[in-house]
PDB file of C-alpha atoms in Angstrom:
ATOM      1  CA  MET A   1     161.355  87.384  95.122  1.00 93.00           C
ATOM      2  CA  LYS A   2     164.453  88.629  97.225  1.00 95.00           C
ATOM      3  CA  ILE A   3     167.438  87.619  99.251  1.00 96.00           C
ATOM      4  CA  VAL A   4     166.772  88.054 102.726  1.00 96.00           C
ATOM      5  CA  ARG A   5     169.048  86.055 104.239  1.00 95.00           C
ATOM      6  CA  TYR A   6     172.043  84.348 102.769  1.00 95.00           C
ATOM      7  CA  GLY A   7     173.868  81.670 104.816  1.00 95.00           C
ATOM      8  CA  ALA A   8     175.641  79.520 102.261  1.00 95.00           C
ATOM      9  CA  CYS A   9     174.889  79.033  98.515  1.00 93.00           C
ATOM     10  CA  ASP A  10     173.101  76.202  99.425  1.00 94.00           C
ATOM     11  CA  ASP A  11     171.167  77.901 101.643  1.00 96.00           C
ATOM     12  CA  ILE A  12     169.379  81.241 101.728  1.00 95.00           C
ATOM     13  CA  ASP A  13     166.411  82.654 102.497  1.00 96.00           C
ATOM     14  CA  VAL A  14     163.732  84.328 100.124  1.00 96.00           C
ATOM     15  CA  LYS A  15     161.125  86.552 100.093  1.00 96.00           C
ATOM     16  CA  PHE A  16     157.920  86.425  97.635  1.00 96.00           C
ATOM     17  CA  LEU A  17     156.812  89.815  97.352  1.00 95.00           C
ATOM     18  CA  ASP A  18     153.564  89.687  97.352  1.00 93.00           C
ATOM     19  CA  ASP A  19     150.994  90.013  99.966  1.00 91.00           C
ATOM     20  CA  PHE A  20     151.590  87.145 101.543  1.00 93.00           C
ATOM     21  CA  HIS A  21     155.516  87.816 101.792  1.00 95.00           C
ATOM     22  CA  TYR A  22     156.460  84.091 102.631  1.00 95.00           C
ATOM     23  CA  ILE A  23     159.947  83.040 103.155  1.00 96.00           C
ATOM     24  CA  LYS A  24     161.278  79.881 101.600  1.00 94.00           C
ATOM     25  CA  THR A  25     164.446  78.497 102.112  1.00 96.00           C
ATOM     26  CA  THR A  26     166.088  76.979  98.997  1.00 95.00           C
ATOM     27  CA  THR A  27     169.222  77.863  97.175  1.00 95.00           C
ATOM     28  CA  TYR A  28     171.189  79.804  95.033  1.00 95.00           C
ATOM     29  CA  SER A  29     171.632  78.444  92.109  1.00 95.00           C
ATOM     30  CA  ASN A  30     167.060  77.508  92.528  1.00 95.00           C
ATOM     31  CA  PHE A  31     166.903  81.553  93.128  1.00 95.00           C
ATOM     32  CA  VAL A  32     168.997  82.460  90.035  1.00 94.00           C
ATOM     33  CA  ARG A  33     167.241  79.897  87.171  1.00 93.00           C
ATOM     34  CA  GLY A  34     163.805  81.158  89.268  1.00 91.00           C
ATOM     35  CA  GLN A  35     162.828  77.194  90.391  1.00 92.00           C
ATOM     36  CA  VAL A  36     161.602  78.066  93.884  1.00 95.00           C
ATOM     37  CA  LYS A  37     158.324  77.262  93.946  1.00 94.00           C
ATOM     38  CA  ASN A  38     155.609  80.319  95.834  1.00 95.00           C
ATOM     39  CA  PRO A  39     152.309  78.486  97.087  1.00 95.00           C
ATOM     40  CA  TYR A  40     150.778  81.131  97.480  1.00 96.00           C
ATOM     41  CA  ASP A  41     150.985  81.635  93.374  1.00 96.00           C
ATOM     42  CA  ARG A  42     147.346  81.388  92.053  1.00 96.00           C
ATOM     43  CA  ASP A  43     148.026  78.613  90.042  1.00 95.00           C
ATOM     44  CA  LEU A  44     144.811  77.114  90.052  1.00 97.00           C
ATOM     45  CA  PHE A  45     142.529  78.824  87.040  1.00 96.00           C
ATOM     46  CA  GLY A  46     144.101  82.232  88.447  1.00 96.00           C
ATOM     47  CA  VAL A  47     142.273  81.293  91.420  1.00 97.00           C
ATOM     48  CA  GLY A  48     143.162  79.136  94.141  1.00 98.00           C
ATOM     49  CA  TYR A  49     146.672  78.186  95.707  1.00 98.00           C
ATOM     50  CA  ILE A  50     147.886  75.318  97.988  1.00 97.00           C
ATOM     51  CA  GLY A  51     149.148  77.441 101.010  1.00 97.00           C
ATOM     52  CA  VAL A  52     151.317  76.459 103.595  1.00 96.00           C
ATOM     53  CA  GLY A  53     149.736  74.474 106.056  1.00 95.00           C
ATOM     54  CA  LYS A  54     149.601  70.352 106.738  1.00 96.00           C
ATOM     55  CA  TRP A  55     147.304  69.480 104.141  1.00 97.00           C
ATOM     56  CA  LYS A  56     148.887  67.228 100.756  1.00 95.00           C
ATOM     57  CA  VAL A  57     147.224  67.465  97.269  1.00 96.00           C
ATOM     58  CA  LYS A  58     148.366  63.750  97.279  1.00 93.00           C
ATOM     59  CA  HIS A  59     148.052  60.703  98.844  1.00 88.00           C
ATOM     60  CA  ASN A  60     149.542  57.634  98.314  1.00 90.00           C
ATOM     61  CA  GLY A  61     151.082  58.962  95.364  1.00 92.00           C
ATOM     62  CA  LYS A  62     147.196  59.846  93.679  1.00 94.00           C
ATOM     63  CA  TRP A  63     145.305  63.585  94.323  1.00 95.00           C
ATOM     64  CA  SER A  64     143.465  63.382  97.398  1.00 96.00           C
ATOM     65  CA  ARG A  65     139.562  63.325  97.729  1.00 95.00           C
ATOM     66  CA  VAL A  66     139.615  66.622  99.351  1.00 97.00           C
ATOM     67  CA  TYR A  67     142.165  67.904  97.276  1.00 98.00           C
ATOM     68  CA  LEU A  68     140.001  67.053  93.746  1.00 97.00           C
ATOM     69  CA  CYS A  69     137.037  68.141  95.534  1.00 97.00           C
ATOM     70  CA  TRP A  70     138.353  71.665  95.979  1.00 98.00           C
ATOM     71  CA  ARG A  71     139.834  71.223  92.331  1.00 98.00           C
ATOM     72  CA  HIS A  72     136.201  71.257  90.930  1.00 97.00           C
ATOM     73  CA  MET A  73     134.926  73.559  93.007  1.00 97.00           C
ATOM     74  CA  ILE A  74     137.330  76.384  91.813  1.00 97.00           C
ATOM     75  CA  GLU A  75     136.856  74.148  87.979  1.00 97.00           C
ATOM     76  CA  ARG A  76     132.954  74.966  87.600  1.00 94.00           C
ATOM     77  CA  CYS A  77     133.344  78.751  88.627  1.00 96.00           C
ATOM     78  CA  TYR A  78     136.514  80.033  87.464  1.00 96.00           C
ATOM     79  CA  HIS A  79     137.808  77.649  84.191  1.00 95.00           C
ATOM     80  CA  ARG A  80     136.205  79.110  80.942  1.00 91.00           C
ATOM     81  CA  LYS A  81     137.185  75.835  78.879  1.00 91.00           C
ATOM     82  CA  SER A  82     134.991  73.985  81.318  1.00 88.00           C
ATOM     83  CA  SER A  83     131.738  76.810  80.971  1.00 87.00           C
ATOM     84  CA  LYS A  84     129.811  74.453  78.081  1.00 86.00           C
ATOM     85  CA  GLN A  85     130.446  71.871  80.387  1.00 87.00           C
ATOM     86  CA  TYR A  86     129.351  73.463  83.741  1.00 86.00           C
ATOM     87  CA  PRO A  87     126.981  76.108  81.893  1.00 85.00           C
ATOM     88  CA  ALA A  88     124.533  76.602  85.684  1.00 84.00           C
ATOM     89  CA  TYR A  89     128.029  77.559  87.190  1.00 91.00           C
ATOM     90  CA  TYR A  90     131.053  80.005  84.967  1.00 91.00           C
ATOM     91  CA  GLY A  91     129.659  83.255  85.894  1.00 90.00           C
ATOM     92  CA  ILE A  92     127.112  82.437  87.722  1.00 92.00           C
ATOM     93  CA  CYS A  93     128.639  81.162  91.161  1.00 95.00           C
ATOM     94  CA  THR A  94     131.825  82.135  92.975  1.00 97.00           C
ATOM     95  CA  VAL A  95     133.869  81.015  95.557  1.00 98.00           C
ATOM     96  CA  CYS A  96     134.818  82.764  98.798  1.00 98.00           C
ATOM     97  CA  ASP A  97     137.724  84.360  99.456  1.00 97.00           C
ATOM     98  CA  GLU A  98     139.242  82.267 101.778  1.00 98.00           C
ATOM     99  CA  TRP A  99     138.686  79.101 100.449  1.00 98.00           C
ATOM    100  CA  HIS A 100     140.571  80.125  97.242  1.00 98.00           C
ATOM    101  CA  ASN A 101     143.168  79.259  99.881  1.00 98.00           C
ATOM    102  CA  PHE A 102     143.775  74.995  99.744  1.00 98.00           C
ATOM    103  CA  GLN A 103     144.686  74.886 102.789  1.00 98.00           C
ATOM    104  CA  ILE A 104     141.528  76.395 104.709  1.00 98.00           C
ATOM    105  CA  PHE A 105     139.405  74.379 102.342  1.00 98.00           C
ATOM    106  CA  ALA A 106     140.487  71.098 103.429  1.00 98.00           C
ATOM    107  CA  GLU A 107     140.851  71.891 107.267  1.00 98.00           C
ATOM    108  CA  TRP A 108     136.929  72.770 107.172  1.00 98.00           C
ATOM    109  CA  TYR A 109     136.031  69.500 104.677  1.00 98.00           C
ATOM    110  CA  LYS A 110     138.417  67.265 106.802  1.00 97.00           C
ATOM    111  CA  GLU A 111     136.397  68.484 110.012  1.00 97.00           C
ATOM    112  CA  ARG A 112     133.370  67.319 108.528  1.00 97.00           C
ATOM    113  CA  GLU A 113     133.771  64.352 106.346  1.00 96.00           C
ATOM    114  CA  TYR A 114     132.532  60.977 107.552  1.00 95.00           C
ATOM    115  CA  GLU A 115     132.406  57.572 105.419  1.00 92.00           C
ATOM    116  CA  CYS A 116     129.127  56.812 103.721  1.00 92.00           C
ATOM    117  CA  LYS A 117     128.516  54.663 100.496  1.00 87.00           C
ATOM    118  CA  GLY A 118     129.850  56.489  97.427  1.00 89.00           C
ATOM    119  CA  ARG A 119     131.705  59.987  97.227  1.00 92.00           C
ATOM    120  CA  LEU A 120     130.839  63.180  99.502  1.00 96.00           C
ATOM    121  CA  HIS A 121     129.390  65.430  97.154  1.00 97.00           C
ATOM    122  CA  LEU A 122     129.620  69.790  98.026  1.00 98.00           C
ATOM    123  CA  ASP A 123     126.735  71.439  98.000  1.00 97.00           C
ATOM    124  CA  LYS A 124     126.386  74.804  98.088  1.00 96.00           C
ATOM    125  CA  ASP A 125     122.212  75.415  98.085  1.00 93.00           C
ATOM    126  CA  ILE A 126     120.982  72.683  99.703  1.00 96.00           C
ATOM    127  CA  LYS A 127     121.171  74.939 102.976  1.00 95.00           C
ATOM    128  CA  ASN A 128     120.354  78.282 101.285  1.00 94.00           C
ATOM    129  CA  PRO A 129     118.144  77.561  98.348  1.00 92.00           C
ATOM    130  CA  GLY A 130     119.146  79.934  95.658  1.00 89.00           C
ATOM    131  CA  ASN A 131     122.878  80.498  96.543  1.00 94.00           C
ATOM    132  CA  THR A 132     125.352  81.078  94.504  1.00 95.00           C
ATOM    133  CA  VAL A 133     128.775  81.578  96.735  1.00 98.00           C
ATOM    134  CA  TYR A 134     130.565  78.459  97.385  1.00 98.00           C
ATOM    135  CA  SER A 135     131.799  79.519 101.668  1.00 98.00           C
ATOM    136  CA  PRO A 136     131.520  77.898 105.209  1.00 98.00           C
ATOM    137  CA  GLU A 137     128.406  79.143 106.031  1.00 97.00           C
ATOM    138  CA  ASN A 138     126.539  77.755 102.809  1.00 97.00           C
ATOM    139  CA  CYS A 139     127.992  74.351 102.092  1.00 98.00           C
ATOM    140  CA  LEU A 140     127.200  71.268 103.338  1.00 98.00           C
ATOM    141  CA  LEU A 141     129.429  67.740 102.651  1.00 98.00           C
ATOM    142  CA  VAL A 142     126.104  65.401 101.195  1.00 97.00           C
ATOM    143  CA  PRO A 143     125.853  61.293 100.280  1.00 96.00           C
ATOM    144  CA  GLN A 144     126.229  61.178  96.375  1.00 95.00           C
ATOM    145  CA  GLU A 145     122.918  59.198  96.599  1.00 94.00           C
ATOM    146  CA  LEU A 146     121.199  62.096  98.563  1.00 95.00           C
ATOM    147  CA  ASN A 147     122.896  64.634  96.460  1.00 95.00           C
ATOM    148  CA  VAL A 148     122.003  63.768  92.897  1.00 94.00           C
ATOM    149  CA  LEU A 149     117.917  63.961  93.786  1.00 94.00           C
ATOM    150  CA  PHE A 150     118.535  67.794  93.628  1.00 94.00           C
ATOM    151  CA  VAL A 151     119.955  67.956  90.720  1.00 88.00           C
ATOM    152  CA  ASN A 152     118.752  70.702  88.153  1.00 88.00           C
ATOM    153  CA  LYS A 153     120.183  70.136  84.926  1.00 86.00           C
ATOM    154  CA  SER A 154     120.002  73.449  82.730  1.00 83.00           C
ATOM    155  CA  ASN A 155     117.388  73.585  79.537  1.00 85.00           C
ATOM    156  CA  ASN A 156     116.388  75.875  76.592  1.00 84.00           C
ATOM    157  CA  ARG A 157     112.526  75.291  77.016  1.00 87.00           C
ATOM    158  CA  GLY A 158     111.390  77.918  79.613  1.00 86.00           C
ATOM    159  CA  VAL A 159     110.058  75.557  81.932  1.00 91.00           C
ATOM    160  CA  PRO A 160     111.585  73.683  84.994  1.00 93.00           C
ATOM    161  CA  ASN A 161     112.321  70.217  84.275  1.00 93.00           C
ATOM    162  CA  GLY A 162     110.117  67.423  84.648  1.00 93.00           C
ATOM    163  CA  ILE A 163     107.123  70.366  83.522  1.00 94.00           C
ATOM    164  CA  GLN A 164     105.818  70.464  79.794  1.00 93.00           C
ATOM    165  CA  LYS A 165     103.453  72.663  78.169  1.00 92.00           C
ATOM    166  CA  CYS A 166     100.335  71.093  76.583  1.00 92.00           C
ATOM    167  CA  ALA A 167      97.020  71.956  74.787  1.00 91.00           C
ATOM    168  CA  ASN A 168      94.902  71.744  78.646  1.00 90.00           C
ATOM    169  CA  GLY A 169      98.029  73.323  80.831  1.00 93.00           C
ATOM    170  CA  TYR A 170     100.842  71.901  81.926  1.00 94.00           C
ATOM    171  CA  SER A 171     101.607  68.171  82.467  1.00 96.00           C
ATOM    172  CA  ALA A 172     103.887  67.155  85.743  1.00 96.00           C
ATOM    173  CA  LYS A 173     106.409  63.686  85.477  1.00 95.00           C
ATOM    174  CA  TYR A 174     108.351  62.794  87.886  1.00 94.00           C
ATOM    175  CA  ASP A 175     110.824  60.125  87.232  1.00 91.00           C
ATOM    176  CA  GLY A 176     108.984  59.319  84.267  1.00 91.00           C
ATOM    177  CA  LYS A 177     105.185  58.709  85.598  1.00 94.00           C
ATOM    178  CA  SER A 178     102.631  61.282  85.203  1.00 96.00           C
ATOM    179  CA  LEU A 179     101.547  63.150  88.045  1.00 96.00           C
ATOM    180  CA  GLY A 180      98.310  64.531  86.116  1.00 95.00           C
ATOM    181  CA  VAL A 181      97.713  67.674  83.961  1.00 96.00           C
ATOM    182  CA  TYR A 182      97.706  71.495  85.556  1.00 96.00           C
ATOM    183  CA  LYS A 183      95.884  74.817  84.575  1.00 95.00           C
ATOM    184  CA  THR A 184      99.363  76.883  85.542  1.00 94.00           C
ATOM    185  CA  ILE A 185     103.240  76.394  85.812  1.00 94.00           C
ATOM    186  CA  GLU A 186     102.974  76.727  89.750  1.00 94.00           C
ATOM    187  CA  GLU A 187     100.560  74.128  90.350  1.00 96.00           C
ATOM    188  CA  ALA A 188     102.199  71.620  87.400  1.00 96.00           C
ATOM    189  CA  TYR A 189     105.897  72.614  89.678  1.00 95.00           C
ATOM    190  CA  TYR A 190     104.095  72.248  92.859  1.00 96.00           C
ATOM    191  CA  ALA A 191     102.594  69.010  92.343  1.00 96.00           C
ATOM    192  CA  GLN A 192     106.554  67.960  90.569  1.00 95.00           C
ATOM    193  CA  THR A 193     108.286  69.134  93.092  1.00 96.00           C
ATOM    194  CA  LYS A 194     106.171  67.528  96.110  1.00 96.00           C
ATOM    195  CA  LYS A 195     106.874  64.062  94.495  1.00 96.00           C
ATOM    196  CA  LYS A 196     110.463  64.978  94.302  1.00 96.00           C
ATOM    197  CA  LYS A 197     110.408  66.079  97.795  1.00 96.00           C
ATOM    198  CA  ASP A 198     108.958  62.759  99.374  1.00 96.00           C
ATOM    199  CA  GLU A 199     111.406  60.396  97.691  1.00 96.00           C
ATOM    200  CA  ILE A 200     114.152  62.397  99.059  1.00 97.00           C
ATOM    201  CA  LEU A 201     112.625  62.285 102.467  1.00 97.00           C
ATOM    202  CA  LYS A 202     112.788  58.558 101.908  1.00 96.00           C
ATOM    203  CA  VAL A 203     116.148  58.059 100.959  1.00 96.00           C
ATOM    204  CA  VAL A 204     117.541  61.334 103.882  1.00 96.00           C
ATOM    205  CA  ASN A 205     115.529  58.660 106.615  1.00 95.00           C
ATOM    206  CA  ASP A 206     117.808  55.985 105.221  1.00 94.00           C
ATOM    207  CA  TYR A 207     120.557  58.270 106.091  1.00 95.00           C
ATOM    208  CA  LYS A 208     119.549  59.026 109.154  1.00 94.00           C
ATOM    209  CA  ASN A 209     122.402  57.730 111.521  1.00 93.00           C
ATOM    210  CA  ILE A 210     124.878  58.512 109.227  1.00 95.00           C
ATOM    211  CA  ILE A 211     124.559  62.148 108.042  1.00 96.00           C
ATOM    212  CA  PRO A 212     125.976  64.568 110.779  1.00 96.00           C
ATOM    213  CA  ILE A 213     122.619  66.445 111.969  1.00 97.00           C
ATOM    214  CA  GLU A 214     123.138  69.578 109.797  1.00 97.00           C
ATOM    215  CA  VAL A 215     122.962  68.202 106.676  1.00 97.00           C
ATOM    216  CA  TYR A 216     119.897  65.788 107.909  1.00 97.00           C
ATOM    217  CA  GLU A 217     117.779  68.834 109.361  1.00 97.00           C
ATOM    218  CA  ALA A 218     118.953  71.122 105.652  1.00 97.00           C
ATOM    219  CA  ILE A 219     117.647  68.334 103.937  1.00 97.00           C
ATOM    220  CA  VAL A 220     114.497  67.856 105.705  1.00 97.00           C
ATOM    221  CA  LYS A 221     113.249  71.485 105.880  1.00 96.00           C
ATOM    222  CA  TYR A 222     114.257  72.093 102.485  1.00 96.00           C
ATOM    223  CA  GLU A 223     111.413  73.983 100.134  1.00 94.00           C
ATOM    224  CA  PHE A 224     111.416  74.068  96.262  1.00 94.00           C
ATOM    225  CA  SER A 225     111.164  77.508  95.299  1.00 93.00           C
ATOM    226  CA  ILE A 226     110.049  78.225  91.387  1.00 93.00           C
ATOM    227  CA  GLU A 227     111.736  81.456  91.911  1.00 90.00           C
ATOM    228  CA  ASN A 228     114.871  79.756  92.631  1.00 87.00           C
ATOM    229  CA  ASP A 229     114.544  77.140  89.412  1.00 89.00           C
ATOM    230  CA  ARG A 230     117.221  78.057  86.767  1.00 86.00           C
ATOM    231  CA  ASN A 231     115.172  76.834  83.714  1.00 87.00           C
ATOM    232  CA  TYR A 232     111.729  78.640  85.268  1.00 87.00           C
ATOM    233  CA  LYS A 233     110.984  82.077  82.753  1.00 77.00           C
ATOM    234  CA  ARG A 234     108.384  84.069  84.407  1.00 64.00           C
ATOM    235  CA  VAL A 235     105.987  85.191  81.629  1.00 54.00           C
ATOM    236  CA  SER A 236     105.079  88.999  81.690  1.00 42.00           C
TER     237      SER A 236
END
């Protein structure tokens, strides 16, 4: 940074010498000690920065919901130490450049925030199955109770969750209940995800008058695809 205006020892303007060229009023002693905070420093896992705007990271002394949502999004995608906790995100998913700025993300979030039972989850792939980029075009705010129905944890078995290789082919289960045995993995997957989608539709209809129409329609239109399943390994 450099001084671009000197009014008095306790009234100077400094400009940060980065791509944003933000100018901040401070004191000369803070400047000398290097204690002037740049809101555009990428100090969240080397990617995220707070930026300049009206949205605060804390509310009544506690981290705000929107900040925690933003922080966890950045962490899942870019924090190496969290790679074991989020193996389906680190090194696979990314956040669009504009959402590296907390202010821009918070504006998007607040425009779409609504009240529901439990928390709102930031979802990136109901609207666009298989998507790996967090962005305004891809993301939705979805009630926790609904979003957890789409959860697909990673496994090392080479087959989707709910499917098991057996002597006669592939067995399918949903919520611990057997759905039968099928000759191919694709047939078992179809039976399992059809049951899963039926349960999702029951729950989403309970939320029809609560969630935005964009969220409702995206969930209703969603189709499971074995090609998008992270646990599916095609047998050549």
